[in-house]
PDB file of C-alpha atoms and ligand atoms in Angstrom:
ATOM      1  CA  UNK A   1       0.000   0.000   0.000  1.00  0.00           C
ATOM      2  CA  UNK A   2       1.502   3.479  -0.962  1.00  0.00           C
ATOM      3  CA  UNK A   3      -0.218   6.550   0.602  1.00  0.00           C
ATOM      4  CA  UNK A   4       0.167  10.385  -0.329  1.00  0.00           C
ATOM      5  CA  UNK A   5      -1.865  13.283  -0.399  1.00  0.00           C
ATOM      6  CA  UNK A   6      -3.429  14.633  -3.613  1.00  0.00           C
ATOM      7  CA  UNK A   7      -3.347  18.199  -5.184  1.00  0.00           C
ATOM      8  CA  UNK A   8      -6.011  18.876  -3.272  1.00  0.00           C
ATOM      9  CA  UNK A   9      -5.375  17.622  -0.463  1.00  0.00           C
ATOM     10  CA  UNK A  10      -6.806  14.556   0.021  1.00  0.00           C
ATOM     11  CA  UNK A  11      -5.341  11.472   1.348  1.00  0.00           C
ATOM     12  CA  UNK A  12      -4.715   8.813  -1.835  1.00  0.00           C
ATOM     13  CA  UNK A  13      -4.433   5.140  -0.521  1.00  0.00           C
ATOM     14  CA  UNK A  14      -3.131   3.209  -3.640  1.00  0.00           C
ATOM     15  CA  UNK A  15      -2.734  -0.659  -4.227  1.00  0.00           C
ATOM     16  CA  UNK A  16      -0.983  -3.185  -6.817  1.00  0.00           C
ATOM     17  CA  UNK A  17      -3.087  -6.059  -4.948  1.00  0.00           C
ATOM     18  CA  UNK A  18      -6.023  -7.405  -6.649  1.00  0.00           C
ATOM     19  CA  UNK A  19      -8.986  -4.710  -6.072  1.00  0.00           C
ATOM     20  CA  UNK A  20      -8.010  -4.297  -2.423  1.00  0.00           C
ATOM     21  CA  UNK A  21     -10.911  -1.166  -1.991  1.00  0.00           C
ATOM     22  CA  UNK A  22     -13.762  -3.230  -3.816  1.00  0.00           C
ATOM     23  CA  UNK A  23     -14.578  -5.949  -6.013  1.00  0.00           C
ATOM     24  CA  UNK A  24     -16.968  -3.231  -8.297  1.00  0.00           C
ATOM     25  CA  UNK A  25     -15.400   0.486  -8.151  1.00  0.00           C
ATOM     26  CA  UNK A  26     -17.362   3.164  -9.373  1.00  0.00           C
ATOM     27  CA  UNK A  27     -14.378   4.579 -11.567  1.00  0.00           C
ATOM     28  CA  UNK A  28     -11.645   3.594 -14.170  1.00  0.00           C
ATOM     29  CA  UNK A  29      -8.431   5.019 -15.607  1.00  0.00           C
ATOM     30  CA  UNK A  30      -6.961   4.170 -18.160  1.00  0.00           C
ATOM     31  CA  UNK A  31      -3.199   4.237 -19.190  1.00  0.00           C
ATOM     32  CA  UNK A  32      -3.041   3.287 -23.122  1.00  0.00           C
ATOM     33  CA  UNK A  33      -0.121   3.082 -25.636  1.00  0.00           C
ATOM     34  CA  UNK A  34      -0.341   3.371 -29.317  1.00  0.00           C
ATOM     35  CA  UNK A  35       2.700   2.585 -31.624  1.00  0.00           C
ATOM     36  CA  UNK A  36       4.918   3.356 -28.713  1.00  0.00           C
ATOM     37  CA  UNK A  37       3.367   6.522 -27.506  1.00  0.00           C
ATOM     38  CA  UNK A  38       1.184   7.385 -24.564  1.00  0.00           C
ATOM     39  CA  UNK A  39      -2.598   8.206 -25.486  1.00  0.00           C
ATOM     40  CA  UNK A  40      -4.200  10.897 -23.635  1.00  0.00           C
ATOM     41  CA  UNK A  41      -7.213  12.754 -23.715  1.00  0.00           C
ATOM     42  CA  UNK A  42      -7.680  16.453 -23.718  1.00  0.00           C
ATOM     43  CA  UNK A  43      -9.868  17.118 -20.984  1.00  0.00           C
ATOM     44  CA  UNK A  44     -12.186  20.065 -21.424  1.00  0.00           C
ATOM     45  CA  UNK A  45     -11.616  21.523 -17.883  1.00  0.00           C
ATOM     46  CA  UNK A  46      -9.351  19.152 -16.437  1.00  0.00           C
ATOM     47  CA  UNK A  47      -6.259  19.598 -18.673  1.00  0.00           C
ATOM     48  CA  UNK A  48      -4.582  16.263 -20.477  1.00  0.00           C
ATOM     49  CA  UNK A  49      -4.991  13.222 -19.086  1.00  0.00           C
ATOM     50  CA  UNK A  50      -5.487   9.606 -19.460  1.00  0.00           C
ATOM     51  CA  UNK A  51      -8.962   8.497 -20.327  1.00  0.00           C
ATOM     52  CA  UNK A  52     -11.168   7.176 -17.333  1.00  0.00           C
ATOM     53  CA  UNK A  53     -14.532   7.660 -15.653  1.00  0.00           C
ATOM     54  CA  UNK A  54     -17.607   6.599 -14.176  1.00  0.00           C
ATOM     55  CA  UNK A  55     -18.802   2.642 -14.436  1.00  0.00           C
ATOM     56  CA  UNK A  56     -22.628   2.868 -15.731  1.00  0.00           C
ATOM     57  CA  UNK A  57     -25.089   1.017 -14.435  1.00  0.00           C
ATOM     58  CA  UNK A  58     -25.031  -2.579 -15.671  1.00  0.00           C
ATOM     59  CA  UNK A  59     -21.554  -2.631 -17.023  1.00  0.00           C
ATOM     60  CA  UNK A  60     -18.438  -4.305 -15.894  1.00  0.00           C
ATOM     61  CA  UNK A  61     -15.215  -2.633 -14.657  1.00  0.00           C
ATOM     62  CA  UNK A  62     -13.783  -3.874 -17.996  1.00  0.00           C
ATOM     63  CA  UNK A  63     -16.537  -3.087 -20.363  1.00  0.00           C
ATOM     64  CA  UNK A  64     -16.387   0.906 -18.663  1.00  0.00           C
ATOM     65  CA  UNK A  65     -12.856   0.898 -19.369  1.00  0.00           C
ATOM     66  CA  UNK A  66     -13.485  -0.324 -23.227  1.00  0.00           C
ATOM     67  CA  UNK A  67     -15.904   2.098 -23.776  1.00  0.00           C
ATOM     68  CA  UNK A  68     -14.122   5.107 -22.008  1.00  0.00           C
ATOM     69  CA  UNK A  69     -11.259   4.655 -24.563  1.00  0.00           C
ATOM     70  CA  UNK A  70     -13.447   4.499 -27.345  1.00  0.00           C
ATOM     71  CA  UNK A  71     -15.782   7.697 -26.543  1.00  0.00           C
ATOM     72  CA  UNK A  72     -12.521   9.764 -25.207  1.00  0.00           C
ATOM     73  CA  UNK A  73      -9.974   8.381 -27.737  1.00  0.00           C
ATOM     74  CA  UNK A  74     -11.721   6.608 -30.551  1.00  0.00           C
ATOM     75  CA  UNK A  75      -9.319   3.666 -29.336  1.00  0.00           C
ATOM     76  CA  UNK A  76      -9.985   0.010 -29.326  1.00  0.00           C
ATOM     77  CA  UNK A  77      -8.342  -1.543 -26.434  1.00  0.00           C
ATOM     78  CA  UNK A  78      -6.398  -4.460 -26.747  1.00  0.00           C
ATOM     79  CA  UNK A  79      -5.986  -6.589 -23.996  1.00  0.00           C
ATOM     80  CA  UNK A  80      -6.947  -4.786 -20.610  1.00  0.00           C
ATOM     81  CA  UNK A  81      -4.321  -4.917 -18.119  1.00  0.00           C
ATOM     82  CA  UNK A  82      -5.205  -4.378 -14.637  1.00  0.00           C
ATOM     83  CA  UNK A  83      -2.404  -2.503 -12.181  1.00  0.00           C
ATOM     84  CA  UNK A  84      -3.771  -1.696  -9.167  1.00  0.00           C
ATOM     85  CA  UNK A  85      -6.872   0.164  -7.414  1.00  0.00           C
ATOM     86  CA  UNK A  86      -7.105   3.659  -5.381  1.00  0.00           C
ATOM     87  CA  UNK A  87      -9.031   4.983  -3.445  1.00  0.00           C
ATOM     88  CA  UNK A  88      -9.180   9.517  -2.970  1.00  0.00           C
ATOM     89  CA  UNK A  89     -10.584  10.505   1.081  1.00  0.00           C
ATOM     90  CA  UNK A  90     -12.773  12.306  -0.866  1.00  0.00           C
ATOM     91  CA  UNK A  91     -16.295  12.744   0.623  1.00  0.00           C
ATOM     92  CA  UNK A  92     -17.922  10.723  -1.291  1.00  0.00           C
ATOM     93  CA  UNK A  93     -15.099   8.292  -1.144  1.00  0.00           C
ATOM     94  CA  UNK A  94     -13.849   7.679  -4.797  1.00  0.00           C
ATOM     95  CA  UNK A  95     -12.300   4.390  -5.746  1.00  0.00           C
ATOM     96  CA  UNK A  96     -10.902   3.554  -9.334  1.00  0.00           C
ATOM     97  CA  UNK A  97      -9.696   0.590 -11.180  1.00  0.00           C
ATOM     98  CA  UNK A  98      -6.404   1.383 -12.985  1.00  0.00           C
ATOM     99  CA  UNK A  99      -5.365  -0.111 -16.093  1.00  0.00           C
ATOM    100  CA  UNK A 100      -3.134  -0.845 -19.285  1.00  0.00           C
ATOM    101  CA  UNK A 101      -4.082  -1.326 -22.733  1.00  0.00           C
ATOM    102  CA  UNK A 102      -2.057  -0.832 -25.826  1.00  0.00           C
ATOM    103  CA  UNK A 103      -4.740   0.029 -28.752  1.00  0.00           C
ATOM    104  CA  UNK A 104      -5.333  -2.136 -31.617  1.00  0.00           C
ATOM    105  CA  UNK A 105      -6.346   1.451 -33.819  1.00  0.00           C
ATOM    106  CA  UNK A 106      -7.243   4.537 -33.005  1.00  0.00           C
ATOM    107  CA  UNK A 107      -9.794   6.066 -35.170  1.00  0.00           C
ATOM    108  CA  UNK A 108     -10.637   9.968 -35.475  1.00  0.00           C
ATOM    109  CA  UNK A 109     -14.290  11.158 -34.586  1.00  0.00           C
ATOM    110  CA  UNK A 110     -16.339  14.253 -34.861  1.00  0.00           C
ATOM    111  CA  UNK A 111     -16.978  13.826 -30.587  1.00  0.00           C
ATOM    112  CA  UNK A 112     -15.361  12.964 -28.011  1.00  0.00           C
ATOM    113  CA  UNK A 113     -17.677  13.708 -25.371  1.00  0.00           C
ATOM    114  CA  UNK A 114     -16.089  16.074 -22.533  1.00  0.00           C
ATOM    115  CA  UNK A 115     -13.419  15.610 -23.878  1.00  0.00           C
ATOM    116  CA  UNK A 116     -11.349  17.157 -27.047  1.00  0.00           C
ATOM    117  CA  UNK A 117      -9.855  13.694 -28.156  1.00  0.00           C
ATOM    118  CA  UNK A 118      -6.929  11.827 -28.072  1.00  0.00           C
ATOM    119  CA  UNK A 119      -2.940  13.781 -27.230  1.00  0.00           C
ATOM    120  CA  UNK A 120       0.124  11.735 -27.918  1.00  0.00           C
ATOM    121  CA  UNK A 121       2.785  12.231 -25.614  1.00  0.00           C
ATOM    122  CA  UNK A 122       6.023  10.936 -27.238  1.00  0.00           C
ATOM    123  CA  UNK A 123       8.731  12.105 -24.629  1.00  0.00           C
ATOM    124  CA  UNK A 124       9.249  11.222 -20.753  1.00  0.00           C
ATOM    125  CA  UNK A 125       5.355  11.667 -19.365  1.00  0.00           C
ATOM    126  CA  UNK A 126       6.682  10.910 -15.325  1.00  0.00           C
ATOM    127  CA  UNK A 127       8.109  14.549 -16.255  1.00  0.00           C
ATOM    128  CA  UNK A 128       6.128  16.295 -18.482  1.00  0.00           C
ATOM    129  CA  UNK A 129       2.634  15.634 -16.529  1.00  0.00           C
ATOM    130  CA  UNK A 130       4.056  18.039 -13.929  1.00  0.00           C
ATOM    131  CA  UNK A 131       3.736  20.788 -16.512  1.00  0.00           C
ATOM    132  CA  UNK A 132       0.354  23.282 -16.437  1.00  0.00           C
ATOM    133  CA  UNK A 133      -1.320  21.639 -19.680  1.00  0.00           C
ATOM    134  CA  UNK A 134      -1.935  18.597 -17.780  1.00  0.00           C
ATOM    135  CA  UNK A 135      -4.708  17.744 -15.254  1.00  0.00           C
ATOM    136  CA  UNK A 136      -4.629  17.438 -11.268  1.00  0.00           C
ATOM    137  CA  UNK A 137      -4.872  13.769 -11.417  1.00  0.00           C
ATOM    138  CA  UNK A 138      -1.660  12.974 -13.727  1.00  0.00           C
ATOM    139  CA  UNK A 139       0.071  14.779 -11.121  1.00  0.00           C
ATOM    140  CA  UNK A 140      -0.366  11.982  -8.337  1.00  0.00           C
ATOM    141  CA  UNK A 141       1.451   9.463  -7.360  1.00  0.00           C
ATOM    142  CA  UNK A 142      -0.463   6.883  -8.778  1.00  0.00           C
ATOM    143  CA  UNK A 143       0.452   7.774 -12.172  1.00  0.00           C
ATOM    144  CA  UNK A 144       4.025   7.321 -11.340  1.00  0.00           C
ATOM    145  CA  UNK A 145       3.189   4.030  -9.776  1.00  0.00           C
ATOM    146  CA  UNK A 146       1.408   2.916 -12.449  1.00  0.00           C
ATOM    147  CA  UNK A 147       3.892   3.894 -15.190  1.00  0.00           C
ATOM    148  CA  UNK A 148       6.209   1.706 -13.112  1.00  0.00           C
ATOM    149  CA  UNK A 149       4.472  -1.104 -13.134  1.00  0.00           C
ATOM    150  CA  UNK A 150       4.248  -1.071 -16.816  1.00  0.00           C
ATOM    151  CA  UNK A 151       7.695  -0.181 -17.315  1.00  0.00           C
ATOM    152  CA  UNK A 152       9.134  -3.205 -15.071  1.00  0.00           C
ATOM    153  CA  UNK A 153       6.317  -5.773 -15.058  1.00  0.00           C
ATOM    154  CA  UNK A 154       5.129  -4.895 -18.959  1.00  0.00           C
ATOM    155  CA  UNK A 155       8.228  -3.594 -20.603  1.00  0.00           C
ATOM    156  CA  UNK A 156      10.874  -5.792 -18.760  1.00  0.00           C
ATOM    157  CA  UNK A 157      12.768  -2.161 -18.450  1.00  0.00           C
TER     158      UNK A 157
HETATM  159  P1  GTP B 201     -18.508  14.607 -12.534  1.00  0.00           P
HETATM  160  O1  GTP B 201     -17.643  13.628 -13.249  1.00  0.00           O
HETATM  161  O2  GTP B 201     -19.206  15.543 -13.454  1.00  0.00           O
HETATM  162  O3  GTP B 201     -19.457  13.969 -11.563  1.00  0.00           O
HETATM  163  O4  GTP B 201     -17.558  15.591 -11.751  1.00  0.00           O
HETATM  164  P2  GTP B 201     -16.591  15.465 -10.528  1.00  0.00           P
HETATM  165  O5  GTP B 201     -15.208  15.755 -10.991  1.00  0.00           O
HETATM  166  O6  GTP B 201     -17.100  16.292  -9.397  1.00  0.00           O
HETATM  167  O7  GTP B 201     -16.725  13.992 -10.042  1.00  0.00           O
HETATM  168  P3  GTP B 201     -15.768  12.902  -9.547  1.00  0.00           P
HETATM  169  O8  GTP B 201     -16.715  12.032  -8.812  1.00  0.00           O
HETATM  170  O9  GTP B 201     -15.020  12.331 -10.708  1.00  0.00           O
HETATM  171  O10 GTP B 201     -14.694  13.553  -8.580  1.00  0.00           O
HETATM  172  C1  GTP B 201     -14.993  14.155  -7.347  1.00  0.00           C
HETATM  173  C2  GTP B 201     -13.713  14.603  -6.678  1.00  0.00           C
HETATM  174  O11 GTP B 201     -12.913  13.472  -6.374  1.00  0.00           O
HETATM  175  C3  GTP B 201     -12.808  15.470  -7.529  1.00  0.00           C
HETATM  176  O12 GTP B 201     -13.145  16.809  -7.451  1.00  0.00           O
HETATM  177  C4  GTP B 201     -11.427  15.185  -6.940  1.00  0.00           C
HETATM  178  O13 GTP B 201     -11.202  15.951  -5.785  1.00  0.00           O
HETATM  179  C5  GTP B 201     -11.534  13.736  -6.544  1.00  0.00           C
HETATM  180  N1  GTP B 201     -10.967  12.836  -7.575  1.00  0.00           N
HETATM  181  C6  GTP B 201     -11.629  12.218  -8.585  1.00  0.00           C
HETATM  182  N2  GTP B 201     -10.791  11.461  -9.285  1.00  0.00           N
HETATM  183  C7  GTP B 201      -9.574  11.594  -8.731  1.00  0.00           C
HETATM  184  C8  GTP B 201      -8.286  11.033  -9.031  1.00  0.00           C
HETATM  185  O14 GTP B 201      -8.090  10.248  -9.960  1.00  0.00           O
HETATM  186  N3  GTP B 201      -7.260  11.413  -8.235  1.00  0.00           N
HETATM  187  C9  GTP B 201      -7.440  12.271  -7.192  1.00  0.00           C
HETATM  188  N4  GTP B 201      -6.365  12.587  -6.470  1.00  0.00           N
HETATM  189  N5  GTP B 201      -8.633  12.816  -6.887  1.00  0.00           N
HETATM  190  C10 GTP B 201      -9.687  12.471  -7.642  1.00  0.00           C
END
């Protein structure tokens, strides 16, 4: 368990176990590659990040995740990865599944929902998330954790 306190101030509790916060969160995030290069999303207020949100009623964790890349990226996923799980002291308490995928395509559309569609970030994004384009939530700790994970578990680096 690796604990830190957010942007905001809020005390992040994050997890490589096996959804350690619950079996059904209510949120997903999604870290995706394309041809090498990270895939983010141009958030309308937020600022760059990855592509995540809400689980709808009736879907799976996985089927959320699929369909956030698809309606913030115009990705198709590839295999979904799971990392880890957090969960933000945040009242109501917010807990999200994090994952990989690297996209089979990636497809431009004339919506992206809140979003203004996919960013590729080609250079080192553990430094250049700290910069003002990007949103609060790239600056935690559990995107360095997670880009970890992929780089020693994934990318045998
Ligand atoms: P809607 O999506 O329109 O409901 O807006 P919202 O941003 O208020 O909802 P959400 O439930 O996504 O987030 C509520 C609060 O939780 C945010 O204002 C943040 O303080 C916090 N939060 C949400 N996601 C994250 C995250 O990934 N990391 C951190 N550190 N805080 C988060």
């Amino acid at each position: 368990m690796y604990q830190f306190t957010d942007d905001n101030g809020y005390t992040v509790t994050y997890s490589y176990d096996q959804h350690p916060f619950s079996a059904s969160p209510a949120h997903v995030f999604i870290l995706t590659r394309y041809n090498g290069q990270w895939v983010l999303t141009q958030h309308k207020k937020r600022g760059i990040e990855f592509p995540g949100g809400k689980v709808e009623k009736g879907e799976s964790t996985l089927e959320a995740a699929s369909r956030e890349v698809m309606e913030e990226l115009g990705g198709n996923v590839g295999e979904l990865i799971y990392i880890g799980q957090y969960k933000v002291d945040v009242e109501p308490e917010i807990i999200k599944s994090v994952y990989y995928t690297e996209l089979e395509s990636l497809t431009p559309k004339s919506d992206y929902h809140e979003t203004a569609g996919p960013v590729m970030i080609t250079g080192d994004l553990l430094k250049e998330r700290f910069n003002d384009e990007f949103s609060f939530i790239m600056k935690d700790e559990t995107v360095r954790l997670s880009i970890e994970f992929i780089q020693h578990e994934l990318d045998g680096g």
